[in-house]
C-alpha atoms as one frame of an Amber mdcrd trajectory, in Angstrom:
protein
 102.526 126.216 100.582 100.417 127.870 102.800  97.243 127.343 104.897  94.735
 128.891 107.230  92.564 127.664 110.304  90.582 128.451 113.149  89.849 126.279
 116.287  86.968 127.913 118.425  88.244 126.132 122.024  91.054 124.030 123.866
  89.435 120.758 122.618  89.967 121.709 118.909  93.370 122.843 119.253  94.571
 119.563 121.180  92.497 117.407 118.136  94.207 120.011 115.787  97.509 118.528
 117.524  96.317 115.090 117.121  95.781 115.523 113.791  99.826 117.058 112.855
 101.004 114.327 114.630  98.635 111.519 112.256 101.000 112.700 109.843 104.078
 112.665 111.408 107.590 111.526 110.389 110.693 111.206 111.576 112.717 114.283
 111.740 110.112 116.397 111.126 110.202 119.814 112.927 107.629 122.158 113.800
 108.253 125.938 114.393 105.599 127.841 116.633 105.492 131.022 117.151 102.536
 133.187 119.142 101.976 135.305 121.928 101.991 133.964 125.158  99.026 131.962
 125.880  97.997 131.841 122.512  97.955 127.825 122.282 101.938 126.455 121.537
 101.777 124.005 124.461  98.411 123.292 124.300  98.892 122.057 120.455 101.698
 120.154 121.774  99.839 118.226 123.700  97.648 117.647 121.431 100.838 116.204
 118.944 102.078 114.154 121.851  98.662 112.978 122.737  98.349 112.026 118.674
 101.936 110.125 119.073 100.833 108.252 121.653 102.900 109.813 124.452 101.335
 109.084 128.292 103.360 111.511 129.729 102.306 115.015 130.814 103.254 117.222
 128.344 103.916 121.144 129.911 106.143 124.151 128.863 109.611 123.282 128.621
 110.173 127.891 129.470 112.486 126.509 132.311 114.038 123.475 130.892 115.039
 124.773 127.150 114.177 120.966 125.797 111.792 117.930 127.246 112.381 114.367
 125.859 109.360 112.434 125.963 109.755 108.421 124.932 107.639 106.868 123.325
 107.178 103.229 124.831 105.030 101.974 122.349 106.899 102.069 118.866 105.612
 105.525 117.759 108.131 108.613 117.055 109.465 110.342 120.402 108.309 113.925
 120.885 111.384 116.745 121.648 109.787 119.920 122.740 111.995 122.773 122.980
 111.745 126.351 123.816 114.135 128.478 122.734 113.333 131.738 125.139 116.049
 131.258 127.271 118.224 131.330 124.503 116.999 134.804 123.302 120.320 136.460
 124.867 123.203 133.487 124.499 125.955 133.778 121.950 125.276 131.944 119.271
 129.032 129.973 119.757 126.890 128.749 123.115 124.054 127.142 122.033 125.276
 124.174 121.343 123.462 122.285 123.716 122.792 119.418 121.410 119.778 121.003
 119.472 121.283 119.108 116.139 121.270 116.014 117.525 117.716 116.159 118.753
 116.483 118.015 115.369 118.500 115.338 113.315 116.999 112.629 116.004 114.129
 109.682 115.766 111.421 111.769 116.210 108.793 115.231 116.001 110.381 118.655
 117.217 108.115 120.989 118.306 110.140 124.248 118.976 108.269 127.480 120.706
 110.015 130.617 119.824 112.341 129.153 116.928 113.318 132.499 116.378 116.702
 132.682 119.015 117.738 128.968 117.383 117.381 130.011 113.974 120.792 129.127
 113.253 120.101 125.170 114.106 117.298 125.122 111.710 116.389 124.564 108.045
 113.217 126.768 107.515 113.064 124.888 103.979 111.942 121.363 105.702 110.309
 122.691 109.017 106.803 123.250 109.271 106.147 126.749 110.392 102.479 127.506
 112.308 101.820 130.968 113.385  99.014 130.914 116.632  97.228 133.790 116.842
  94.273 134.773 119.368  90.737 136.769 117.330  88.622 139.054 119.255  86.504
 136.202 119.819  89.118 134.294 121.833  89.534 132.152 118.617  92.955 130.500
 117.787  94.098 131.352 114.424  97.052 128.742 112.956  98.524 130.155 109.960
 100.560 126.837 108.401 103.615 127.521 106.194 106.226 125.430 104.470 108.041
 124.485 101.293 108.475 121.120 102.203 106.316 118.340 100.188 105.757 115.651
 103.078 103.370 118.068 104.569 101.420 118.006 101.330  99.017 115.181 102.855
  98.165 116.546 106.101  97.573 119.835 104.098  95.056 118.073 101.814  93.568
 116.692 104.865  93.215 120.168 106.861  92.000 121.124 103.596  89.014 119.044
 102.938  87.940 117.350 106.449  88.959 119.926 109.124  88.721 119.466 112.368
């Protein structure tokens, strides 16, 4: 299943955000991939905002993975970016990505592409950010996995 949308400014990506995590469920992962500055974190927020998190929510770049709690009942937030791990042997990784990907909450992983080994493409929900001419954010949504089905209807018919 795939999917297309536009948000014109920061405020509709972050409600875009709000909106994924509405939907949310435990163990879900999200794969984003984009240019830089082209809107990962700012969606993030946006999901971590949706879940209820009162923590600032920034680039984990330096950090590889953030944990952020959720205090009042809703799913915790990982948020991991995989960049540093562009050059590590894949028999290093292991830095407990499974545990937080198999864990009570939403992953959001930036540049999934140097973790690909820890992840199962068939259940994660894969969003492509783009930036238009017009300083637009494109999101192109993919994923074969059926509990996205709902928030897909809802993209579908109410938007943003």
């Amino acid at each position: 299943m795939e999917f297309d949308l536009k948000t014109k400014n920061i405020t509709e990506t972050l409600l875009l955000g709000e909106i994924i995590a509405r939907f949310a469920f435990k163990k879900e992962v999200i794969l984003l991939s984009g240019d830089l500055g082209a809107g990962k974190t700012t969606l993030t927020k946006g999901i971590g905002k949706g879940l209820t998190i009162n923590e600032e929510i920034n680039s984990p770049t330096f950090n590889i993975l953030k944990c952020y709690f959720n205090k009042s009942g809703n799913l915790n937030l990982y948020h991991i970016d995989a960049y540093r791990l562009e050059d590590v042997n894949p028999d290093n990784k292991n830095i407990g990505l499974e545990e937080v990907l198999d864990g009570d909450g939403v992953s959001v992983i930036e540049r999934p592409k140097f973790i690909d080994e820890f992840i199962d493409h068939d259940e994660a929900l894969k969003i492509i950010i783009t930036i238009d001419e017009n300083n637009f954010r494109n999101f192109h949504f993919e994923t074969k996995n059926k509990k996205f089905d709902s928030l897909f209807e809802y993209l579908k018919k109410e938007g943003i």
